[in-house]
mmCIF file of C-alpha atoms and ligand atoms in Angstrom:
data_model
loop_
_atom_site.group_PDB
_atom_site.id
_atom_site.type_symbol
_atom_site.label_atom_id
_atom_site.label_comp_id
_atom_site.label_asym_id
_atom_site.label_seq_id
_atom_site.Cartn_x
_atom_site.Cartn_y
_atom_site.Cartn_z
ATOM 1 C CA UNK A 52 -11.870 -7.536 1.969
ATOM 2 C CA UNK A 53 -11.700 -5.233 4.588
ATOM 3 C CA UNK A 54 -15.499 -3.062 5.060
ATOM 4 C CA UNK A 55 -15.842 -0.005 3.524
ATOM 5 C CA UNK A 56 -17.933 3.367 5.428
ATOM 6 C CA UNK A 57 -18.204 6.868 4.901
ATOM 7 C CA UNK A 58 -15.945 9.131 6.565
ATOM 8 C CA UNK A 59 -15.614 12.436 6.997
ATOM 9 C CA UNK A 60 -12.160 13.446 5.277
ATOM 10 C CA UNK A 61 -10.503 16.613 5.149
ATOM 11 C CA UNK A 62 -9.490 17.856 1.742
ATOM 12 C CA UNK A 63 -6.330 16.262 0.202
ATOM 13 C CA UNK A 64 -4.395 19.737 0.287
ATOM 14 C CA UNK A 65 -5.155 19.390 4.294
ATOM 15 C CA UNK A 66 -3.148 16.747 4.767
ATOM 16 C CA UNK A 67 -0.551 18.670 6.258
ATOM 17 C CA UNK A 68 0.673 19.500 10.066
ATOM 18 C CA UNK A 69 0.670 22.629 12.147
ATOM 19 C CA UNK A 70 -1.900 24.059 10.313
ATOM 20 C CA UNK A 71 -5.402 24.205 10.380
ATOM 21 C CA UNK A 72 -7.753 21.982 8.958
ATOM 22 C CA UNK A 73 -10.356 22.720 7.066
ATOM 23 C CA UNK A 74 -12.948 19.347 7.084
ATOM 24 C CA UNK A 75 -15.555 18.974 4.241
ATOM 25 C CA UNK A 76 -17.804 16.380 4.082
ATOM 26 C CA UNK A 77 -17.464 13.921 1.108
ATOM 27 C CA UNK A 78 -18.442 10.405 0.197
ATOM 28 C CA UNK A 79 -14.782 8.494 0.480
ATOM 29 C CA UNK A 80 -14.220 4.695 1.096
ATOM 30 C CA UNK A 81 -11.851 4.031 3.480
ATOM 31 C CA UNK A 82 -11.090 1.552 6.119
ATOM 32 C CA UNK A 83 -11.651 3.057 9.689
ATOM 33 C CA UNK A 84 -9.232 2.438 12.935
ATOM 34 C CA UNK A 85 -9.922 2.733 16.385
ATOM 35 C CA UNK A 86 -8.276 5.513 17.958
ATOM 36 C CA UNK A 87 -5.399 2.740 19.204
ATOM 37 C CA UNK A 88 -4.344 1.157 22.542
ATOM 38 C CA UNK A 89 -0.783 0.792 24.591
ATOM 39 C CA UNK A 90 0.248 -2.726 24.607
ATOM 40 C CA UNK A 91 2.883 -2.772 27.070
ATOM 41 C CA UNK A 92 6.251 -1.139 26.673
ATOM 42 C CA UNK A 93 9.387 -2.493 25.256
ATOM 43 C CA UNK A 94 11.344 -3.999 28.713
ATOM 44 C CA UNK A 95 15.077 -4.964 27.166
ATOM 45 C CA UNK A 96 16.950 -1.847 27.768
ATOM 46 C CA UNK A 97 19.030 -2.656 25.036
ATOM 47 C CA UNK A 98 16.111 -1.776 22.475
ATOM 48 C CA UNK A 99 16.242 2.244 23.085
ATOM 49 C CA UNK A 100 16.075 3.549 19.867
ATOM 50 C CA UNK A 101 13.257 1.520 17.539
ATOM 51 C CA UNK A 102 13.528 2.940 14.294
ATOM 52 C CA UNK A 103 11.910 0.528 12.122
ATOM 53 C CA UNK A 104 9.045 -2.350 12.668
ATOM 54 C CA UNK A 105 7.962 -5.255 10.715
ATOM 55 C CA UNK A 106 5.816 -8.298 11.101
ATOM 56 C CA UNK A 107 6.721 -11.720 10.877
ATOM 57 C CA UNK A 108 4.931 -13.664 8.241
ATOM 58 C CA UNK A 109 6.210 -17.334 9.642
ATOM 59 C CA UNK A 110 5.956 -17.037 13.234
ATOM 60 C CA UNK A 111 2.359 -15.337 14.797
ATOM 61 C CA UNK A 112 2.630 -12.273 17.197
ATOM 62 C CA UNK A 113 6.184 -11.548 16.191
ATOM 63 C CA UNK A 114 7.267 -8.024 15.363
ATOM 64 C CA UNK A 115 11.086 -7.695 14.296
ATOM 65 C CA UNK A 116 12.841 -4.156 14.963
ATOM 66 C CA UNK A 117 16.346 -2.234 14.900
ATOM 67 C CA UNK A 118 18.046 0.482 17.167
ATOM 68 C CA UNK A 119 18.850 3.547 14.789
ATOM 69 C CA UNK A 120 22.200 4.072 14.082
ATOM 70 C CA UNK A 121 24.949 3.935 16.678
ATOM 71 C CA UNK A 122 23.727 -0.035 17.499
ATOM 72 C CA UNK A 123 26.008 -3.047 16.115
ATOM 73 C CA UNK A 124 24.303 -5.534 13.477
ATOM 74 C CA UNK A 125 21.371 -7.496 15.058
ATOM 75 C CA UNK A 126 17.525 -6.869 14.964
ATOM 76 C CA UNK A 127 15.137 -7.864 17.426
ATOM 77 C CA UNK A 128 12.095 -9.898 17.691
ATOM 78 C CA UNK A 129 8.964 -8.257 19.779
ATOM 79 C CA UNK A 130 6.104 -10.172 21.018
ATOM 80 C CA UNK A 131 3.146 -8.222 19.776
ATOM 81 C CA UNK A 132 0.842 -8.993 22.233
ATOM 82 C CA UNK A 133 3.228 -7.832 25.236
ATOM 83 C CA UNK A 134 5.866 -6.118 24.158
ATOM 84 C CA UNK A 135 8.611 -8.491 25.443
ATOM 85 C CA UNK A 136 11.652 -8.904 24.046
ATOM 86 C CA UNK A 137 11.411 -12.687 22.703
ATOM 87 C CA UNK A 138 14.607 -13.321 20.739
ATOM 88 C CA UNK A 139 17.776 -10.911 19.433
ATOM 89 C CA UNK A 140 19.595 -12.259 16.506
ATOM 90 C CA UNK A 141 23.048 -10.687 15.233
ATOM 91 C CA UNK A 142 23.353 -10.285 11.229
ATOM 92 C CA UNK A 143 25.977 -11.867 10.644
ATOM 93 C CA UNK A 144 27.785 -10.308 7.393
ATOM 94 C CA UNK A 145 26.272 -7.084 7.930
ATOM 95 C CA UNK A 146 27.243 -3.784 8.949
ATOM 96 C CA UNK A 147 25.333 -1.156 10.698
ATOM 97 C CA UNK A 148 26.286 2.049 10.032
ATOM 98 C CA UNK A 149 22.727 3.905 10.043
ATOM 99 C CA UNK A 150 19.777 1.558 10.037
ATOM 100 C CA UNK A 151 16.290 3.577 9.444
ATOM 101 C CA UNK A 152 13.637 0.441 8.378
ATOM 102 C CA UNK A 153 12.599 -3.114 8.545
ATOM 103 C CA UNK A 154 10.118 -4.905 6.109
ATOM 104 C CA UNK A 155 9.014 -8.544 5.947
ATOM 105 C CA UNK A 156 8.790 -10.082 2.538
ATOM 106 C CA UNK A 157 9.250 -12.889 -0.085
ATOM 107 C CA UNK A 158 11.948 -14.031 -0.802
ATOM 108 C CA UNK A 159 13.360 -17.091 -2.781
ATOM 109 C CA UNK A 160 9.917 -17.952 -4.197
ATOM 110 C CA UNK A 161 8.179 -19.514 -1.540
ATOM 111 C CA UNK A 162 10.036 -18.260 1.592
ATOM 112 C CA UNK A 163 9.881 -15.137 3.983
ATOM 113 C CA UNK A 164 12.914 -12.796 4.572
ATOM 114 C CA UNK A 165 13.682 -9.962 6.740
ATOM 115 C CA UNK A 166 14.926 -6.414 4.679
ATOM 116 C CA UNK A 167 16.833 -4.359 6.246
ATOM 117 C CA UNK A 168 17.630 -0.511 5.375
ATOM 118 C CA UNK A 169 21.663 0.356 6.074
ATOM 119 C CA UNK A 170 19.905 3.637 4.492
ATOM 120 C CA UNK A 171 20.641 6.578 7.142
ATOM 121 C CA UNK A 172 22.784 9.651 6.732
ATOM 122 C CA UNK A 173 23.636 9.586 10.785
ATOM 123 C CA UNK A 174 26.102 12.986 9.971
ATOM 124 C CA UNK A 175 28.603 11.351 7.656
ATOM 125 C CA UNK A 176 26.355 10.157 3.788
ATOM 126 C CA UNK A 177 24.467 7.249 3.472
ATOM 127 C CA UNK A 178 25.513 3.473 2.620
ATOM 128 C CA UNK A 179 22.801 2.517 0.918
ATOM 129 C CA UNK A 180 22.642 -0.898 1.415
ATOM 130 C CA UNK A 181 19.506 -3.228 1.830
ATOM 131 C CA UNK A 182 20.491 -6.293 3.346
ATOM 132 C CA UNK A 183 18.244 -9.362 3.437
ATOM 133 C CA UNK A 184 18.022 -12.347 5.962
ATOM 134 C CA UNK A 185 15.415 -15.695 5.810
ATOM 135 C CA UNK A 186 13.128 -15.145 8.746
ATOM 136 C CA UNK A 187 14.691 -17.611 11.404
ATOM 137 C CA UNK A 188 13.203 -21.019 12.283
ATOM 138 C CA UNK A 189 12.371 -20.497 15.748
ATOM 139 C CA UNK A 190 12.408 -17.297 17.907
ATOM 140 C CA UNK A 191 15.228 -17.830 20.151
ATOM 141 C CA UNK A 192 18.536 -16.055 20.352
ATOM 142 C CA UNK A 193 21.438 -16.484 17.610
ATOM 143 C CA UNK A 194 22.626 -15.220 14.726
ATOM 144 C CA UNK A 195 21.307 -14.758 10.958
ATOM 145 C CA UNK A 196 23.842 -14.933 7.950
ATOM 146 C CA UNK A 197 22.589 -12.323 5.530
ATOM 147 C CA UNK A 198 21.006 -13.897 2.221
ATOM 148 C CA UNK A 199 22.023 -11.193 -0.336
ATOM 149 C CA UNK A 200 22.397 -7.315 -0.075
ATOM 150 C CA UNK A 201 21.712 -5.210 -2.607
ATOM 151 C CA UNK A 202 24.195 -1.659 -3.154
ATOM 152 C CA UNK A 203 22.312 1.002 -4.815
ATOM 153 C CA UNK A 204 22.982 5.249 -5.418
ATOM 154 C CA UNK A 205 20.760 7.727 -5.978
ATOM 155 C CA UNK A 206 19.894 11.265 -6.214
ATOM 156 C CA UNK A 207 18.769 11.351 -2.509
ATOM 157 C CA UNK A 208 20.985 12.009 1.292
ATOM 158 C CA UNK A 209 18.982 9.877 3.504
ATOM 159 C CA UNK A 210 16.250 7.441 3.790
ATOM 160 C CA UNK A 211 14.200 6.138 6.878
ATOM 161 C CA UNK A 212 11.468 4.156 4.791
ATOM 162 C CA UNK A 213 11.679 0.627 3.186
ATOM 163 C CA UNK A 214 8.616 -1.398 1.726
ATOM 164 C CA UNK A 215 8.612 -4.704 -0.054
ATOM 165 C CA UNK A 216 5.285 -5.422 -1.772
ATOM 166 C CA UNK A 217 4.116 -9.183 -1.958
ATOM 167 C CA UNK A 218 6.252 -10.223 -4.949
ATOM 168 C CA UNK A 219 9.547 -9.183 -3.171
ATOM 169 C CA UNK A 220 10.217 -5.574 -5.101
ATOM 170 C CA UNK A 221 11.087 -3.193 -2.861
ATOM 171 C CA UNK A 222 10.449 0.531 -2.167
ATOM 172 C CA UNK A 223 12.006 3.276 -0.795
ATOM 173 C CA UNK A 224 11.251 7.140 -0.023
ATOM 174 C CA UNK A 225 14.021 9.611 0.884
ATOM 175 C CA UNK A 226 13.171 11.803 4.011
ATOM 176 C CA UNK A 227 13.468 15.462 2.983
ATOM 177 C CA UNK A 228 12.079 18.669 5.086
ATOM 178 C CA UNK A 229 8.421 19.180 4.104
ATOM 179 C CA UNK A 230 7.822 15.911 3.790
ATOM 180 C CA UNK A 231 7.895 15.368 -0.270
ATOM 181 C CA UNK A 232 10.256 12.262 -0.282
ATOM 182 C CA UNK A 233 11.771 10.718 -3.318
ATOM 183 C CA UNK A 234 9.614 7.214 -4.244
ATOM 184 C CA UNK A 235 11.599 4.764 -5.879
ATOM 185 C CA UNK A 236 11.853 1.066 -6.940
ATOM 186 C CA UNK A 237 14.757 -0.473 -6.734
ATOM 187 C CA UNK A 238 15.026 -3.123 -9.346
ATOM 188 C CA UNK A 239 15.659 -6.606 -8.194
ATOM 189 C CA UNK A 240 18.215 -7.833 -10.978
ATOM 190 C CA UNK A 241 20.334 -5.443 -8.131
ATOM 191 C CA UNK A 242 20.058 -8.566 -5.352
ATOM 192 C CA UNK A 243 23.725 -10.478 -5.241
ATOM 193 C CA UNK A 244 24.475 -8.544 -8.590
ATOM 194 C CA UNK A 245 27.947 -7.428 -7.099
ATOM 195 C CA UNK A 246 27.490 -3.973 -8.725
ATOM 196 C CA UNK A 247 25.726 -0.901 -7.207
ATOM 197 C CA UNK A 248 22.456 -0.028 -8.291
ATOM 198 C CA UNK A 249 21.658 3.332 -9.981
ATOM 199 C CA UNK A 250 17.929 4.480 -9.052
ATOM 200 C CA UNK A 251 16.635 7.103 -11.102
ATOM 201 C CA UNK A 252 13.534 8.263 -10.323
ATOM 202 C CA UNK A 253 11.843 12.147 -9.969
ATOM 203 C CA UNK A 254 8.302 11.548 -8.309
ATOM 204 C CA UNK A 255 7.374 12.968 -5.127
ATOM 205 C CA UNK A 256 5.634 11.578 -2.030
ATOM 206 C CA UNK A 257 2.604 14.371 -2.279
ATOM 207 C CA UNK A 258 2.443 15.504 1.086
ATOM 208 C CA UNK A 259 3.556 18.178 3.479
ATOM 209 C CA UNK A 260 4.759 18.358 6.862
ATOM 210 C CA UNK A 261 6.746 20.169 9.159
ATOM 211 C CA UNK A 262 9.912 18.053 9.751
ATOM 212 C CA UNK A 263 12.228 16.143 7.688
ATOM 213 C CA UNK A 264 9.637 13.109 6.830
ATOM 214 C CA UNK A 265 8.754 10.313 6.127
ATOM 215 C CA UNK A 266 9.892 8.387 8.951
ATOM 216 C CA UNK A 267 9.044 4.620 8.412
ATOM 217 C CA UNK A 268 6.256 2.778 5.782
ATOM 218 C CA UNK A 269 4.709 -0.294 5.281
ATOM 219 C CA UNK A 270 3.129 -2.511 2.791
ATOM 220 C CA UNK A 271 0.181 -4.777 3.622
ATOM 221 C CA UNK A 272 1.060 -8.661 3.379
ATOM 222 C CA UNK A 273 -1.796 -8.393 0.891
ATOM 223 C CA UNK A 274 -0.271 -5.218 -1.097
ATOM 224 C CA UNK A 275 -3.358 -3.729 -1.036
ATOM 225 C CA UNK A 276 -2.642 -0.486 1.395
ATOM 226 C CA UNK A 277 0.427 1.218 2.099
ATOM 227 C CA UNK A 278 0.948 2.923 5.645
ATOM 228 C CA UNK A 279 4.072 5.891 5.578
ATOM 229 C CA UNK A 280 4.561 7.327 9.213
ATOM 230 C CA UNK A 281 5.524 11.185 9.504
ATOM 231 C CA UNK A 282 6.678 12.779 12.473
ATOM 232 C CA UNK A 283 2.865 13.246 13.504
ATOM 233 C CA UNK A 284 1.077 11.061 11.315
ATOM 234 C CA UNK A 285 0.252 7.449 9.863
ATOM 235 C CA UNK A 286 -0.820 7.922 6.762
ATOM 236 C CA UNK A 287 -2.921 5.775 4.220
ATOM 237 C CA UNK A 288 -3.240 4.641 0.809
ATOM 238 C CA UNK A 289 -5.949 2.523 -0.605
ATOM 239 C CA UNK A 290 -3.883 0.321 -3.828
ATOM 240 C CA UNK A 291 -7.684 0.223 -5.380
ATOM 241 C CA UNK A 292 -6.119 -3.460 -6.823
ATOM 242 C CA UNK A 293 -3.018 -1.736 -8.898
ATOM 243 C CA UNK A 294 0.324 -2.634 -8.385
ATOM 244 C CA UNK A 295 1.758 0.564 -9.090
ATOM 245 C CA UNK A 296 3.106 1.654 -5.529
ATOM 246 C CA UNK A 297 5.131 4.709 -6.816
ATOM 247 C CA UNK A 298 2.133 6.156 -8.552
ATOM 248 C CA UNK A 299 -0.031 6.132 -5.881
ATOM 249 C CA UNK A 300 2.328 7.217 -3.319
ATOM 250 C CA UNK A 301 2.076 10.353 -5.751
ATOM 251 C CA UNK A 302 -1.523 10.864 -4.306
ATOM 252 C CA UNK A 303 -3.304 11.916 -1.673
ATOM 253 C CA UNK A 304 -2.956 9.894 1.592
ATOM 254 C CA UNK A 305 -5.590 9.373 4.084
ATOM 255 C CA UNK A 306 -4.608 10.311 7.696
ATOM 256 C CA UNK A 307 -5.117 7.534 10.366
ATOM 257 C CA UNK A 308 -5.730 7.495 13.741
ATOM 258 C CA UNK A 309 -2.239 7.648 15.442
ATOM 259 C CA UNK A 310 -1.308 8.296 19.514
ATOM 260 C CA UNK A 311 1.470 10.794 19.716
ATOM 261 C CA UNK A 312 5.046 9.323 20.477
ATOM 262 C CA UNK A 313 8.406 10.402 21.099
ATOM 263 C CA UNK A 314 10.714 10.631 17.622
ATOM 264 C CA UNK A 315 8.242 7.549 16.949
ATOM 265 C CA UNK A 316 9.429 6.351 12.935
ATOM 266 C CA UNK A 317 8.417 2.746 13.329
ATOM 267 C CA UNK A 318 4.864 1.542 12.322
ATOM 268 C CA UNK A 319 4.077 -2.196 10.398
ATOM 269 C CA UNK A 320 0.524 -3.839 9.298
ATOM 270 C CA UNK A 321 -0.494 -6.599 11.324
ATOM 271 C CA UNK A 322 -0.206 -9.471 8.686
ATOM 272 C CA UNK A 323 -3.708 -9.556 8.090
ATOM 273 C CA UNK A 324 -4.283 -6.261 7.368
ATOM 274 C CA UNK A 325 -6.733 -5.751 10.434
ATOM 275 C CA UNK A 326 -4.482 -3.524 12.174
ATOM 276 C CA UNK A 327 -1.138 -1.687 12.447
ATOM 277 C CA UNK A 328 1.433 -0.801 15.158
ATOM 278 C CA UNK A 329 3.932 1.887 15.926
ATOM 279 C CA UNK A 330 6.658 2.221 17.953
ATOM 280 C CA UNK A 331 8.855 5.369 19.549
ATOM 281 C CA UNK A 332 12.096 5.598 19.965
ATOM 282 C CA UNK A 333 13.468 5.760 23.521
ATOM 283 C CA UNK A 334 13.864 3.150 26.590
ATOM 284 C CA UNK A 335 11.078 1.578 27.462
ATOM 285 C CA UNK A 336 8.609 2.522 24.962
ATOM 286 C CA UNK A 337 5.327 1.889 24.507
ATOM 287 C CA UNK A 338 4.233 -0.415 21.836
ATOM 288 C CA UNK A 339 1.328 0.933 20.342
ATOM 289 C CA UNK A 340 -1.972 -1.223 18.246
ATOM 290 C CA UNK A 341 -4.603 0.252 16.376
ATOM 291 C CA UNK A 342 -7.653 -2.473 14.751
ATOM 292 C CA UNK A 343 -9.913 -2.153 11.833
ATOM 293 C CA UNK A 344 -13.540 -1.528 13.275
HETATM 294 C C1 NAG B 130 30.922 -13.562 5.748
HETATM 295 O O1 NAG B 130 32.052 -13.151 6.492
HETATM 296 C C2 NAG B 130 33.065 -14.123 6.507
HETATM 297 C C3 NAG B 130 34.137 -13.661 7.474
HETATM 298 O O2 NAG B 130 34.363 -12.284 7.350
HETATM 299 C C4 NAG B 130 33.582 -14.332 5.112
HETATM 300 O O3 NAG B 130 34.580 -15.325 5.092
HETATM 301 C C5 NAG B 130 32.432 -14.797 4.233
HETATM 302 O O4 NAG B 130 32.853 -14.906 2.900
HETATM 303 C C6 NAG B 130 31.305 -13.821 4.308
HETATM 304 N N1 NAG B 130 30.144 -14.348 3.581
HETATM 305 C C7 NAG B 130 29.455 -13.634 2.727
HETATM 306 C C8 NAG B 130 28.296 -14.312 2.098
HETATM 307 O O5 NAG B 130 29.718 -12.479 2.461
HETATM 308 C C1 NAG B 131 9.243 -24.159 -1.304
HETATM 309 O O1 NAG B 131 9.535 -24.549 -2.626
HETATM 310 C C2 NAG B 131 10.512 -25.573 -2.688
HETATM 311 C C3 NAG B 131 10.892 -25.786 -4.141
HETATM 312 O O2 NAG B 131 9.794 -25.577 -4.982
HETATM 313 C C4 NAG B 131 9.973 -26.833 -2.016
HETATM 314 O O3 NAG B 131 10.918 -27.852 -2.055
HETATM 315 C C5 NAG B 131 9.635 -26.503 -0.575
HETATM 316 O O4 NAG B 131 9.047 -27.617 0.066
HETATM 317 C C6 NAG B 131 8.687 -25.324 -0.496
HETATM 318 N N1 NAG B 131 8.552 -24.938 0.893
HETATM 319 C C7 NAG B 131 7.390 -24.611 1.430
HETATM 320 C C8 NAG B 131 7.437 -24.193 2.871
HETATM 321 O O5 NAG B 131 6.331 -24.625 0.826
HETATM 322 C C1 NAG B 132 19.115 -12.913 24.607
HETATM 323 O O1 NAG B 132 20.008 -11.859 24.311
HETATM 324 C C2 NAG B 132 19.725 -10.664 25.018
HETATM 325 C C3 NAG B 132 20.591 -9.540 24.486
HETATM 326 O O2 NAG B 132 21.840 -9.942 24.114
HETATM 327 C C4 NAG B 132 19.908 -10.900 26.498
HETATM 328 O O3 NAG B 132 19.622 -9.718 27.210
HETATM 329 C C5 NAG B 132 18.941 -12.006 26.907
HETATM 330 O O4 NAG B 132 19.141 -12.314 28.266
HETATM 331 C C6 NAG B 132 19.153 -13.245 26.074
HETATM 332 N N1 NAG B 132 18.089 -14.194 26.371
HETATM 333 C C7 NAG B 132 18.349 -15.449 26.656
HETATM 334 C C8 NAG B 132 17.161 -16.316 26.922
HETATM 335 O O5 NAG B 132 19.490 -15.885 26.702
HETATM 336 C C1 NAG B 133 -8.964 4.554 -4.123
HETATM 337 O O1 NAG B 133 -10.349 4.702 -4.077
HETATM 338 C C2 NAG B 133 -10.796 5.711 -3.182
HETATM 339 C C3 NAG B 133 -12.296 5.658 -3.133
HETATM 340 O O2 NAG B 133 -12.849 5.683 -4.401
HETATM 341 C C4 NAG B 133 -10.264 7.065 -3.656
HETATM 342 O O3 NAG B 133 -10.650 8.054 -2.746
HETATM 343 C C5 NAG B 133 -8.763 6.989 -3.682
HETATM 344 O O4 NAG B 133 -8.227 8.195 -4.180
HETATM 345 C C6 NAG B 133 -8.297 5.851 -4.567
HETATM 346 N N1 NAG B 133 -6.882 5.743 -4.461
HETATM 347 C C7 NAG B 133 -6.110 5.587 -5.502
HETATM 348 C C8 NAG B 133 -4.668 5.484 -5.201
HETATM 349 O O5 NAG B 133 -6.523 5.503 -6.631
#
């Protein structure tokens, strides 16, 4: 259980950017996050544009990440406590045509695997393809056959968030101007199914921005809190112990403390839930922490 205080929270129709805010005191639970810290800066030059970020559930410190599109098929494996480039691995199998997110997740039963979103529009329609790889044994460089993909349509143009809760269903949220994504599950009978998926859904991420949002998201290794990154914001939901990710993506997200970055879409929970990173795009970027006080 994470502790529990009092904060003072702006109203739920504040939560969006550019305008003004207009605080009122109210008794809310939520977790509170120091204001965050630079932990070094990303030093391969070949890892310019980070677009998605995911911890590693088998191996301790590990972050994996993606260039946007325009990179070939491989992912890379951050140290989190330095921002070195440990390890890149190639996805074998795979094509890249406009990766936007990463997520770490179950897979398999009793195994961890790496989900990647081919999800982009990059100019020329989306693939819509979520690959998935077993987290390699040791973080070294090589290669990764993918495990299964999974082909789906819907009624969206382009996605930059994927989340896979702690029974391996996954999530996604379209990026739209404004910020009101479309939130839906993709089914796993899709996995290895050799047919393409077709996700109906017509709920709304509730809230409101300035720039074609979300960006990135993240659910806890616990699947108790969700974390969806905006152009200027990390934003918050509390699960309250349901399982019902699309419904409360349809309320009211807590803003969390978040250090501005450059075109920054990448942000992942430490595994244990005590914390949460983000990541800009652009060479040499910082890697940035933020812990539960
Ligand atoms: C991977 O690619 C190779 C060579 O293109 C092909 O022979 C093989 O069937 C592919 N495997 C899967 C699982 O798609
Ligand atoms: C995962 O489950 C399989 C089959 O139940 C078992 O053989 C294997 O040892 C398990 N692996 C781990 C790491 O627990
Ligand atoms: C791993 O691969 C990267 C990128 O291809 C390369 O820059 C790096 O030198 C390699 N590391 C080792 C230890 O071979
Ligand atoms: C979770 O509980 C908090 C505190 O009672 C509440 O503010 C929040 O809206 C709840 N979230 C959901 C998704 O029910």
């Amino acid at each position: 259980m994470i502790p529990l205080i009092c904060i003072l929270l702006s109203t739920a129709a504040d939560i969006s950017f550019g305008s003004y805010l207009r605080p009122r005191l109210i008794l809310e639970s939520s977790p509170t996050f120091d204001n965050g810290r630079q932990i070094g800066t990303v030093d391969s030059p070949e890892l310019k544009e980070a677009s998605g970020l995911a911890a590693s559930r088998t191996h301790p410190n590990i972050l994996y990440t993606h260039n946007d599109h325009g990179d070939r098929s491989r992912i890379f494996a951050l140290d989190a406590t330095t921002a070195h480039v440990r390890a890149v691995f190639e996805i074998t199998n795979a094509t890249s045509h406009d990766w936007e997110d990463i997520a770490v997740g179950p897979c398999h039963g009793n195994e961890t695997c790496i989900y990647i979103a081919d999800t982009g529009n990059a100019g020329h329609g989306a693939r819509n393809i979520i690959y998935r790889v077993l987290e390699p044994d040791t973080i070294q460089n090589g290669s990764l056959p993918i495990d299964s993909q999974l082909h789906f349509t819907w009624n969206a143009q382009d996605c930059d968030t994927l989340m896979v809760d702690p029974s391996g269903e996954v999530y996604i949220i379209s990026n739209v101007n404004g910020g009101k994504g479309l939130i839906a599950h993709i089914p796993r009978s899709g996995w290895d199914s050799g047919s393409t998926v077709h996700v109906n859904s017509n709920t709304h991420l509730s809230i409101s921005t300035s720039h074609p949002d979300p960006l990135g998201g993240d659910i806890s290794p616990s699947g108790d809190e969700i974390l969806v990154k905006t152009r200027e914001s990390v934003l918050f939901w509390d699960m309250n112990g349901s399982k019902d990710y699309v419904s409360v993506l349809q309320t009211h997200p807590i803003r969390l403390p978040y250090i501005s970055e450059h075109q920054g879409e990448a942000v992942a929970w430490q595994p244990d839930g005590r914390g949460y990173y983000t990541l800009g795009e652009g060479l040499h970027s910082p890697l940035y922490h933020y812990s539960l006080v």
